[in-house]
Amino acid sequence: CFCKLKGSIDDCSCSVDTVDYFNNVKIYPRLQSLLVRDYFRFYKVNLKQECPFWSDDSKCAMRYCHVQPCQDEDIPEGLKGDVLRNFHFNESPIDKYKPEAQFSDCLYSAKDHNRELGYLNTTISLEKYKDFELWQQYDDAQDNFCVKESSPGEYVNLLLNPERYTGYKGPSAHRIWRSIYMENCFRPENSPHNFIQSSKINGMCLEKRVFYRVISGLHASINIHLCAKYLTSSKDTLGIVPGGGQWGPNLKEFRRRFSPEETGGEGPNWLKNLYFIYLLELRALEKAAPYLEREEYYTGNKVQDADTRVAINDVLNVVRSFPEHFNESVMFTGGAEAQLLKEEFKQHFRNISRIMDCVGCDKCKLWGKLQIHGLGTALKILFSGKFDRWEPTLIHFSRKKFYLERSEIVALINAFGRLSESIFELDKFRQMMR
Ligand code: FAD
């Protein structure tokens, strides 16, 4: 079977078999039970942001492209107040959800700054605090690999809108992928082809290879999902699938997209890139584990929140047990030139996050945005330098303090969940081929 990949994963020291066993036996089942929890299934996203690059000419009218919005009563109480920043579980007895008790409404969005404020409010005025806040936002924005949305958007229940086949294809989908690969990926020299050939990748430096591999791996993951949850019958004969239709694996479609015969030999390389992006995000989770295990995971339901903390700590312990993590410390080393390359890497990635607003199918846009947001968060964890020596005691008062917003954590874990499911589904295709 062409999808029985062999050997080690390029630019990593570990083998496909190691990842398969680790993912399918240890991580995947745990993630599945984590991602159904309230904290992780509600994601706030703006699907109405205008495409900044070309006029949005291709709205997908297929019913399967539609995103079911959330009713207000479905959203957990604790998420309604727009918690911009998370706070840490065992840090502070202060009730961070009552900022209005101390400050005017204009500071309502700065909820979890209370601790800082408690420290600062004896010495600075409200005006100065606003300056501090702006300064902090500016500093944080420098670390981001994704552009911030101009307005926060609306909550979507991810479980009601699963990533699967939608029918989005043709010129609109191709324009997105082409613009990502041809204009926003680093390209090998003298690469005349419409899409980048894997054999040319090794001629580029490590950082540029990594960029290409994560994008190609994400593309492979999206396409595996649509093959694994393909519309096999448009009639909902059992009456159990919301929106009608029955969904299941389509081996022919999978073969068309990944077999060497159908893809000029590229398919298996794209599948290997899926393992690459998996390892990169896995390492980001390991690096951020000391931070993530101190989060509150607040939704307003004490019992559920406690369960969520237990479940995420279980996942993080398994993540830590992985023997051969990706080594990001060899990237962007070597002075000013490396810093320039890093900046370029960031700019390219930010552009890709903007391109997501041009996707012509809302369901694809939702998952595309979430996965780019999650990947951007992973890159921020790996390359901002703020997690290199992160300790819980350092987060207060320091102007260099680092935090992840709730939406970043939700995107990070869900994006990793998508990759984990793709590797799991790949194994099912392998068994079907046998
Ligand atoms: P495409 O997947 O469109 O690929 C275009 C070209 O890219 C290929 O011809 C090949 O040369 C190259 N290529 C393909 N795969 C890789 C790879 N892994 N690495 C490097 N190069 C590659 N469709 C759905 O049904 N459901 C979804 O949820 C969904 N989400 C999407 C999200 C985004 C952000 C985008 C841009 C598209 C999404 N699509 C989705 C559409 C889907 O990805 C395909 O574009 C569509 O099915 C058409 O497929 P295709 O065979 O023409 O090749």
Short mmCIF file of C-alpha atoms and ligand atoms in Angstrom, two decimals:
data_model
loop_
_atom_site.label_atom_id
_atom_site.label_comp_id
_atom_site.label_asym_id
_atom_site.label_seq_id
_atom_site.Cartn_x
_atom_site.Cartn_y
_atom_site.Cartn_z
CA CYS A 1 0.00 0.00 0.00
CA PHE A 2 1.45 3.38 -0.97
CA CYS A 3 0.17 4.81 2.29
CA LYS A 4 2.25 2.40 4.35
CA LEU A 5 5.01 4.94 4.67
CA LYS A 6 8.45 3.75 5.59
CA GLY A 7 11.50 5.12 7.32
CA SER A 8 12.07 8.32 9.18
CA ILE A 9 10.16 11.53 8.75
CA ASP A 10 12.21 14.11 6.83
CA ASP A 11 13.84 16.75 9.04
CA CYS A 12 12.93 14.76 12.16
CA SER A 13 14.72 11.87 13.75
CA CYS A 14 11.71 9.71 14.36
CA SER A 15 9.98 7.07 12.28
CA VAL A 16 6.48 6.84 10.90
CA ASP A 17 5.86 3.65 12.89
CA THR A 18 6.72 5.37 16.17
CA VAL A 19 4.20 8.12 15.43
CA ASP A 20 1.53 5.67 14.29
CA TYR A 21 1.71 3.67 17.49
CA PHE A 22 1.93 6.74 19.74
CA ASN A 23 -0.94 8.50 18.03
CA ASN A 24 -3.38 5.71 17.33
CA VAL A 25 -3.02 3.95 20.66
CA LYS A 26 -2.20 6.69 23.13
CA ILE A 27 -3.09 10.19 22.01
CA TYR A 28 -6.05 9.86 19.66
CA PRO A 29 -8.56 8.30 22.11
CA ARG A 30 -7.64 10.81 24.83
CA LEU A 31 -7.98 13.78 22.51
CA GLN A 32 -11.35 12.57 21.33
CA SER A 33 -12.75 12.66 24.82
CA LEU A 34 -11.12 16.02 25.55
CA LEU A 35 -12.41 17.81 22.48
CA VAL A 36 -16.07 17.15 23.22
CA ARG A 37 -15.84 19.25 26.38
CA ASP A 38 -17.49 22.67 26.46
CA TYR A 39 -14.22 24.57 26.80
CA PHE A 40 -12.90 23.09 23.56
CA ARG A 41 -15.99 22.78 21.41
CA PHE A 42 -16.91 26.48 21.30
CA TYR A 43 -14.64 28.52 19.07
CA LYS A 44 -15.13 32.21 18.35
CA VAL A 45 -14.44 33.11 14.75
CA ASN A 46 -15.29 35.84 12.27
CA LEU A 47 -16.44 34.17 9.06
CA LYS A 48 -17.61 37.45 7.56
CA GLN A 49 -14.27 39.19 7.27
CA GLU A 50 -13.70 40.45 3.75
CA CYS A 51 -11.08 38.82 1.54
CA PRO A 52 -8.24 41.36 1.37
CA PHE A 53 -6.75 40.05 -1.89
CA TRP A 54 -9.46 39.65 -4.47
CA SER A 55 -13.19 40.15 -4.72
CA ASP A 56 -14.97 37.25 -3.17
CA ASP A 57 -16.54 35.84 -6.30
CA SER A 58 -17.27 32.32 -5.34
CA LYS A 59 -19.54 31.68 -2.40
CA CYS A 60 -20.26 27.99 -2.16
CA ALA A 61 -24.01 27.48 -2.30
CA MET A 62 -23.87 23.79 -1.36
CA ARG A 63 -25.74 23.00 1.82
CA TYR A 64 -22.70 21.14 3.13
CA CYS A 65 -20.66 24.38 3.10
CA HIS A 66 -23.05 25.98 5.56
CA VAL A 67 -22.01 26.60 9.17
CA GLN A 68 -24.68 26.15 11.79
CA PRO A 69 -24.52 29.15 14.14
CA CYS A 70 -24.72 28.88 17.93
CA GLN A 71 -27.83 29.85 19.84
CA ASP A 72 -27.07 32.15 22.74
CA GLU A 73 -28.57 29.70 25.25
CA ASP A 74 -26.17 26.96 24.09
CA ILE A 75 -23.07 28.93 24.99
CA PRO A 76 -21.73 28.21 28.50
CA GLU A 77 -22.22 31.15 30.87
CA GLY A 78 -18.53 31.46 31.56
CA LEU A 79 -17.72 32.01 27.90
CA LYS A 80 -20.27 34.73 27.30
CA GLY A 81 -18.25 37.49 28.91
CA ASP A 82 -15.53 37.41 26.28
CA VAL A 83 -12.67 36.18 28.38
CA LEU A 84 -9.83 37.60 26.36
CA ARG A 85 -7.05 36.10 28.35
CA ASN A 86 -6.94 32.99 30.39
CA PHE A 87 -5.64 32.91 33.86
CA HIS A 88 -3.86 30.33 35.84
CA PHE A 89 -5.53 27.93 38.12
CA ASN A 90 -3.34 27.94 41.17
CA GLU A 91 -2.17 31.51 41.05
CA SER A 92 -4.59 33.84 42.57
CA PRO A 93 -7.50 33.84 44.95
CA ILE A 94 -8.68 37.12 43.43
CA ASP A 95 -11.97 36.83 41.59
CA LYS A 96 -10.79 37.84 38.17
CA TYR A 97 -14.26 37.80 36.77
CA LYS A 98 -15.37 40.92 38.57
CA PRO A 99 -13.26 43.70 37.15
CA GLU A 100 -16.17 46.09 37.15
CA ALA A 101 -15.98 46.14 40.91
CA GLN A 102 -12.75 48.07 40.64
CA PHE A 103 -12.70 49.63 37.19
CA SER A 104 -14.94 51.26 34.67
CA ASP A 105 -16.59 49.34 31.83
CA CYS A 106 -13.95 50.39 29.37
CA LEU A 107 -11.60 48.00 31.06
CA TYR A 108 -14.05 45.14 31.03
CA SER A 109 -12.13 43.35 28.30
CA ALA A 110 -8.99 43.41 30.39
CA LYS A 111 -10.54 41.01 32.90
CA ASP A 112 -7.61 38.92 33.80
CA HIS A 113 -5.31 41.81 34.33
CA ASN A 114 -6.69 42.22 37.79
CA ARG A 115 -3.70 40.84 39.45
CA GLU A 116 -1.40 43.22 37.66
CA LEU A 117 -3.85 45.97 38.34
CA GLY A 118 -4.01 45.13 41.99
CA TYR A 119 -0.28 45.65 42.03
CA LEU A 120 -0.23 48.69 39.82
CA ASN A 121 -3.26 50.67 40.81
CA THR A 122 -1.60 52.23 43.80
CA THR A 123 1.12 53.69 41.65
CA ILE A 124 -0.37 54.51 38.27
CA SER A 125 -3.45 56.27 36.98
CA LEU A 126 -6.05 54.72 34.75
CA GLU A 127 -4.62 56.66 31.79
CA LYS A 128 -1.20 55.22 32.39
CA TYR A 129 -2.70 51.78 32.70
CA LYS A 130 -4.21 52.18 29.24
CA ASP A 131 -0.77 53.06 27.89
CA PHE A 132 0.61 49.98 29.56
CA GLU A 133 -2.17 47.90 28.04
CA LEU A 134 -1.47 49.27 24.56
CA TRP A 135 2.21 48.68 24.97
CA GLN A 136 1.58 45.13 26.10
CA GLN A 137 -0.75 44.49 23.15
CA TYR A 138 1.89 45.81 20.77
CA ASP A 139 4.54 43.61 22.33
CA ASP A 140 2.30 40.54 22.17
CA ALA A 141 1.32 41.24 18.56
CA GLN A 142 4.97 41.00 17.54
CA ASP A 143 5.00 37.36 18.61
CA ASN A 144 1.89 36.41 16.66
CA PHE A 145 2.09 34.38 13.50
CA CYS A 146 -1.53 35.10 12.60
CA VAL A 147 -3.17 38.44 11.98
CA LYS A 148 -5.78 39.46 14.52
CA GLU A 149 -9.36 39.51 13.34
CA SER A 150 -10.81 43.01 13.14
CA SER A 151 -13.90 41.97 15.10
CA PRO A 152 -14.23 38.93 17.33
CA GLY A 153 -16.98 37.15 15.39
CA GLU A 154 -19.36 34.58 16.80
CA TYR A 155 -19.15 31.33 18.66
CA VAL A 156 -19.40 28.15 16.61
CA ASN A 157 -20.05 24.75 18.12
CA LEU A 158 -17.39 22.66 16.39
CA LEU A 159 -19.15 19.38 17.11
CA LEU A 160 -22.20 20.50 15.13
CA ASN A 161 -20.03 21.47 12.17
CA PRO A 162 -17.60 18.60 11.59
CA GLU A 163 -14.84 18.91 9.03
CA ARG A 164 -15.80 16.68 6.10
CA TYR A 165 -16.54 16.63 2.39
CA THR A 166 -18.36 19.79 1.32
CA GLY A 167 -18.02 19.76 -2.47
CA TYR A 168 -15.85 22.90 -2.44
CA LYS A 169 -13.45 22.51 -5.40
CA GLY A 170 -12.59 23.99 -8.78
CA PRO A 171 -11.05 27.42 -9.50
CA SER A 172 -11.87 28.99 -6.13
CA ALA A 173 -10.27 26.21 -4.06
CA HIS A 174 -7.33 26.05 -6.48
CA ARG A 175 -6.75 29.78 -6.29
CA ILE A 176 -6.39 29.51 -2.51
CA TRP A 177 -3.93 26.63 -2.63
CA ARG A 178 -2.01 28.14 -5.55
CA SER A 179 -1.72 31.49 -3.84
CA ILE A 180 -0.49 29.75 -0.67
CA TYR A 181 2.15 27.64 -2.44
CA MET A 182 3.21 29.98 -5.20
CA GLU A 183 3.08 33.36 -3.50
CA ASN A 184 3.40 32.66 0.19
CA CYS A 185 5.58 29.59 0.57
CA PHE A 186 9.32 29.81 0.06
CA ARG A 187 9.99 28.33 -3.34
CA PRO A 188 12.98 26.38 -4.62
CA GLU A 189 14.96 28.25 -7.26
CA ASN A 190 14.04 27.53 -10.88
CA SER A 191 10.80 25.89 -9.93
CA PRO A 192 8.65 26.33 -12.99
CA HIS A 193 5.83 24.05 -11.93
CA ASN A 194 2.46 25.20 -10.84
CA PHE A 195 2.88 23.48 -7.50
CA ILE A 196 6.10 22.80 -5.64
CA GLN A 197 7.83 19.48 -6.34
CA SER A 198 8.97 17.56 -3.29
CA SER A 199 12.28 16.59 -4.92
CA LYS A 200 13.25 20.27 -5.07
CA ILE A 201 12.57 20.92 -1.41
CA ASN A 202 15.83 19.47 -0.15
CA GLY A 203 17.73 22.21 -1.97
CA MET A 204 16.30 24.81 0.38
CA CYS A 205 17.46 25.65 3.91
CA LEU A 206 15.84 23.94 6.90
CA GLU A 207 13.53 26.84 7.83
CA LYS A 208 12.12 27.08 4.30
CA ARG A 209 11.66 23.33 4.14
CA VAL A 210 9.80 23.42 7.44
CA PHE A 211 7.48 26.11 6.13
CA TYR A 212 6.62 24.09 3.04
CA ARG A 213 6.23 20.84 4.95
CA VAL A 214 3.76 22.26 7.49
CA ILE A 215 1.57 23.76 4.77
CA SER A 216 1.66 20.61 2.67
CA GLY A 217 0.97 18.51 5.79
CA LEU A 218 -2.04 20.64 6.63
CA HIS A 219 -3.29 20.35 3.03
CA ALA A 220 -2.91 16.56 3.25
CA SER A 221 -4.81 16.49 6.54
CA ILE A 222 -7.72 18.52 5.12
CA ASN A 223 -7.92 16.23 2.11
CA ILE A 224 -7.74 13.05 4.21
CA HIS A 225 -10.68 14.31 6.25
CA LEU A 226 -12.80 14.92 3.22
CA CYS A 227 -11.98 11.40 1.92
CA ALA A 228 -12.71 9.82 5.31
CA LYS A 229 -16.02 11.65 5.72
CA TYR A 230 -17.24 11.67 2.17
CA LEU A 231 -20.87 12.01 1.20
CA THR A 232 -21.70 8.42 0.31
CA SER A 233 -25.41 8.98 -0.10
CA SER A 234 -27.23 12.28 -0.23
CA LYS A 235 -30.32 10.70 1.27
CA ASP A 236 -30.52 10.47 5.02
CA THR A 237 -32.32 7.14 4.99
CA LEU A 238 -31.76 6.53 8.68
CA GLY A 239 -32.80 10.04 9.63
CA ILE A 240 -29.84 10.42 11.97
CA VAL A 241 -27.47 12.78 10.22
CA PRO A 242 -28.35 16.47 10.66
CA GLY A 243 -28.62 18.02 7.21
CA GLY A 244 -29.28 14.64 5.61
CA GLY A 245 -26.91 12.31 3.83
CA GLN A 246 -24.61 9.55 4.94
CA TRP A 247 -20.91 9.99 5.43
CA GLY A 248 -18.15 7.47 5.22
CA PRO A 249 -14.72 6.69 3.77
CA ASN A 250 -14.17 6.89 0.03
CA LEU A 251 -11.18 4.77 -0.90
CA LYS A 252 -11.30 5.72 -4.57
CA GLU A 253 -11.11 9.41 -3.71
CA PHE A 254 -8.25 8.74 -1.29
CA ARG A 255 -6.35 6.86 -3.99
CA ARG A 256 -6.96 9.65 -6.50
CA ARG A 257 -5.50 12.21 -4.14
CA PHE A 258 -2.52 10.34 -2.74
CA SER A 259 -1.42 7.37 -4.84
CA PRO A 260 1.92 7.84 -6.68
CA GLU A 261 0.26 6.93 -10.00
CA GLU A 262 -2.32 9.70 -9.72
CA THR A 263 -0.05 12.37 -8.27
CA GLY A 264 3.17 12.03 -10.26
CA GLY A 265 4.79 10.28 -7.32
CA GLU A 266 4.07 13.14 -4.88
CA GLY A 267 1.23 11.66 -2.80
CA PRO A 268 3.35 9.64 -0.31
CA ASN A 269 5.57 12.73 0.26
CA TRP A 270 2.49 14.79 1.10
CA LEU A 271 1.42 12.10 3.55
CA LYS A 272 4.85 12.25 5.18
CA ASN A 273 4.41 15.99 5.54
CA LEU A 274 1.31 15.24 7.59
CA TYR A 275 3.57 13.41 10.05
CA PHE A 276 5.93 16.35 10.01
CA ILE A 277 3.33 18.95 10.99
CA TYR A 278 2.05 16.49 13.61
CA LEU A 279 5.50 16.32 15.20
CA LEU A 280 5.89 20.09 15.12
CA GLU A 281 2.59 20.69 16.91
CA LEU A 282 3.32 17.85 19.32
CA ARG A 283 6.55 19.57 20.32
CA ALA A 284 4.71 22.88 20.81
CA LEU A 285 2.33 21.12 23.19
CA GLU A 286 5.25 19.64 25.10
CA LYS A 287 6.90 23.03 25.34
CA ALA A 288 3.75 24.77 26.51
CA ALA A 289 2.74 21.94 28.87
CA PRO A 290 3.86 23.70 32.10
CA TYR A 291 1.72 26.66 31.07
CA LEU A 292 -1.28 24.69 29.82
CA GLU A 293 -1.50 22.54 32.92
CA ARG A 294 -2.04 25.65 35.02
CA GLU A 295 -4.95 26.99 33.03
CA GLU A 296 -8.37 27.23 34.61
CA TYR A 297 -10.34 26.04 31.53
CA TYR A 298 -13.17 28.14 32.86
CA THR A 299 -16.67 27.72 31.44
CA GLY A 300 -18.63 28.50 34.58
CA ASN A 301 -19.38 24.87 35.46
CA LYS A 302 -17.09 23.91 38.35
CA VAL A 303 -17.46 20.16 38.04
CA GLN A 304 -16.94 20.10 34.27
CA ASP A 305 -14.01 22.49 34.50
CA ALA A 306 -12.29 20.25 37.06
CA ASP A 307 -12.84 17.24 34.76
CA THR A 308 -11.40 19.17 31.83
CA ARG A 309 -8.28 19.98 33.84
CA VAL A 310 -7.80 16.31 34.69
CA ALA A 311 -8.32 15.32 31.04
CA ILE A 312 -5.88 17.87 29.63
CA ASN A 313 -3.23 16.98 32.18
CA ASP A 314 -3.60 13.36 31.15
CA VAL A 315 -3.06 14.34 27.49
CA LEU A 316 -0.05 16.51 28.40
CA ASN A 317 1.55 13.68 30.38
CA VAL A 318 1.25 11.42 27.36
CA VAL A 319 2.65 14.17 25.11
CA ARG A 320 5.66 14.43 27.42
CA SER A 321 6.25 10.70 27.18
CA PHE A 322 6.91 10.85 23.43
CA PRO A 323 10.54 9.81 22.95
CA GLU A 324 11.74 11.86 19.96
CA HIS A 325 10.37 15.36 19.89
CA PHE A 326 11.00 17.78 17.04
CA ASN A 327 13.99 20.00 17.75
CA GLU A 328 13.17 23.61 16.98
CA SER A 329 16.32 24.95 18.63
CA VAL A 330 18.35 24.35 15.45
CA MET A 331 16.18 26.78 13.52
CA PHE A 332 16.77 30.52 13.12
CA THR A 333 20.24 30.39 14.63
CA GLY A 334 23.06 32.53 13.28
CA GLY A 335 22.67 36.22 13.96
CA ALA A 336 21.02 38.98 12.01
CA GLU A 337 20.39 36.97 8.88
CA ALA A 338 18.52 34.31 10.85
CA GLN A 339 16.41 37.01 12.47
CA LEU A 340 15.52 38.40 9.06
CA LEU A 341 14.55 34.95 7.87
CA LYS A 342 12.40 34.50 10.95
CA GLU A 343 10.62 37.79 10.24
CA GLU A 344 10.04 36.71 6.64
CA PHE A 345 8.73 33.34 7.84
CA LYS A 346 6.30 35.17 10.14
CA GLN A 347 5.14 37.54 7.40
CA HIS A 348 4.50 34.69 5.00
CA PHE A 349 2.49 32.87 7.62
CA ARG A 350 0.47 35.98 8.51
CA ASN A 351 -0.41 36.34 4.85
CA ILE A 352 -1.68 32.78 4.78
CA SER A 353 -3.87 33.56 7.78
CA ARG A 354 -5.34 36.46 5.74
CA ILE A 355 -5.92 34.22 2.72
CA MET A 356 -8.23 32.09 4.86
CA ASP A 357 -10.77 34.92 4.60
CA CYS A 358 -10.91 34.25 0.85
CA VAL A 359 -12.03 30.63 1.16
CA GLY A 360 -15.38 30.40 -0.63
CA CYS A 361 -17.03 27.77 1.58
CA ASP A 362 -17.92 28.69 5.15
CA LYS A 363 -17.36 25.23 6.61
CA CYS A 364 -13.93 24.99 4.93
CA LYS A 365 -13.16 28.53 6.06
CA LEU A 366 -14.08 27.69 9.65
CA TRP A 367 -11.74 24.70 9.80
CA GLY A 368 -9.09 26.37 7.65
CA LYS A 369 -9.01 29.37 9.97
CA LEU A 370 -9.00 27.23 13.10
CA GLN A 371 -6.15 25.06 11.85
CA ILE A 372 -4.05 28.00 10.71
CA HIS A 373 -4.73 29.70 14.06
CA GLY A 374 -3.67 26.53 15.89
CA LEU A 375 -0.56 26.14 13.78
CA GLY A 376 0.26 29.84 14.25
CA THR A 377 -0.08 29.37 18.01
CA ALA A 378 2.27 26.37 17.85
CA LEU A 379 4.83 28.46 15.94
CA LYS A 380 4.49 31.27 18.47
CA ILE A 381 5.16 28.80 21.29
CA LEU A 382 8.19 27.39 19.48
CA PHE A 383 9.78 30.59 18.19
CA SER A 384 8.75 33.59 20.30
CA GLY A 385 11.38 32.67 22.89
CA LYS A 386 8.87 33.33 25.67
CA PHE A 387 8.44 29.65 26.48
CA ASP A 388 12.11 28.76 26.43
CA ARG A 389 12.51 29.21 30.16
CA TRP A 390 8.92 29.62 31.18
CA GLU A 391 8.19 29.24 34.85
CA PRO A 392 4.91 29.83 36.59
CA THR A 393 6.45 32.31 39.01
CA LEU A 394 7.66 34.55 36.20
CA ILE A 395 4.29 35.45 34.81
CA HIS A 396 3.40 38.24 37.22
CA PHE A 397 4.56 41.80 37.02
CA SER A 398 7.12 41.07 34.38
CA ARG A 399 6.65 43.14 31.25
CA LYS A 400 7.87 40.11 29.36
CA LYS A 401 5.10 37.95 30.68
CA PHE A 402 3.54 35.66 28.16
CA TYR A 403 0.07 34.37 27.81
CA LEU A 404 -2.15 32.52 25.40
CA GLU A 405 -5.69 33.66 24.80
CA ARG A 406 -8.50 31.17 25.23
CA SER A 407 -9.11 31.10 21.48
CA GLU A 408 -5.44 30.25 20.89
CA ILE A 409 -5.61 27.30 23.28
CA VAL A 410 -8.86 26.06 21.73
CA ALA A 411 -7.36 26.37 18.22
CA LEU A 412 -4.08 24.73 19.25
CA ILE A 413 -5.69 21.65 20.78
CA ASN A 414 -8.35 21.30 18.08
CA ALA A 415 -5.80 21.72 15.29
CA PHE A 416 -3.68 19.00 16.83
CA GLY A 417 -6.84 16.91 17.19
CA ARG A 418 -7.41 17.23 13.41
CA LEU A 419 -3.90 15.96 12.65
CA SER A 420 -4.26 13.15 15.14
CA GLU A 421 -7.53 12.10 13.50
CA SER A 422 -5.95 12.23 10.03
CA ILE A 423 -3.20 9.83 11.09
CA PHE A 424 -5.84 7.58 12.61
CA GLU A 425 -7.95 7.69 9.42
CA LEU A 426 -4.88 7.00 7.32
CA ASP A 427 -4.44 3.77 9.21
CA LYS A 428 -8.04 2.85 8.46
CA PHE A 429 -7.44 3.46 4.74
CA ARG A 430 -4.37 1.24 5.00
CA GLN A 431 -6.46 -1.55 6.46
CA MET A 432 -9.12 -1.10 3.77
CA MET A 433 -6.45 -1.40 1.08
CA ARG A 434 -5.23 -4.64 2.54
P1 FAD B 1 -6.43 20.26 -4.32
O1 FAD B 1 -6.50 19.63 -2.97
O2 FAD B 1 -7.26 21.48 -4.54
O3 FAD B 1 -4.90 20.57 -4.61
C1 FAD B 1 -4.48 21.42 -5.65
C2 FAD B 1 -3.10 20.97 -6.11
O4 FAD B 1 -2.20 21.06 -5.01
C3 FAD B 1 -3.04 19.51 -6.53
O5 FAD B 1 -3.34 19.36 -7.89
C4 FAD B 1 -1.62 19.15 -6.22
O6 FAD B 1 -0.74 19.51 -7.30
C5 FAD B 1 -1.26 20.01 -5.04
N1 FAD B 1 -1.39 19.29 -3.76
C6 FAD B 1 -2.42 18.53 -3.34
N2 FAD B 1 -2.21 18.09 -2.10
C7 FAD B 1 -1.01 18.57 -1.72
C8 FAD B 1 -0.25 18.46 -0.55
N3 FAD B 1 -0.70 17.79 0.53
N4 FAD B 1 0.96 19.07 -0.50
C9 FAD B 1 1.42 19.78 -1.54
N5 FAD B 1 0.73 19.93 -2.69
C10 FAD B 1 -0.48 19.33 -2.77
N6 FAD B 1 -13.01 20.48 0.77
C11 FAD B 1 -13.92 19.74 1.48
O7 FAD B 1 -14.64 18.93 0.88
N7 FAD B 1 -14.02 19.88 2.84
C12 FAD B 1 -13.25 20.76 3.54
O8 FAD B 1 -13.37 20.87 4.76
C13 FAD B 1 -12.31 21.56 2.82
N8 FAD B 1 -11.54 22.47 3.44
C14 FAD B 1 -10.72 23.27 2.72
C15 FAD B 1 -9.97 24.26 3.39
C16 FAD B 1 -9.17 25.11 2.65
C17 FAD B 1 -8.39 26.18 3.39
C18 FAD B 1 -9.08 24.99 1.24
C19 FAD B 1 -8.23 25.94 0.45
C20 FAD B 1 -9.80 24.00 0.58
C21 FAD B 1 -10.62 23.14 1.32
N9 FAD B 1 -11.35 22.14 0.68
C22 FAD B 1 -12.23 21.39 1.40
C23 FAD B 1 -11.15 21.85 -0.75
C24 FAD B 1 -10.10 20.75 -0.97
O9 FAD B 1 -8.93 20.98 -0.21
C25 FAD B 1 -9.66 20.66 -2.45
O10 FAD B 1 -9.17 21.92 -2.86
C26 FAD B 1 -10.77 20.24 -3.38
O11 FAD B 1 -11.34 19.04 -2.97
C27 FAD B 1 -10.25 20.05 -4.81
O12 FAD B 1 -9.26 19.03 -4.83
P2 FAD B 1 -8.22 18.77 -6.00
O13 FAD B 1 -8.13 17.30 -6.20
O14 FAD B 1 -8.59 19.58 -7.18
O15 FAD B 1 -6.77 19.21 -5.45
#
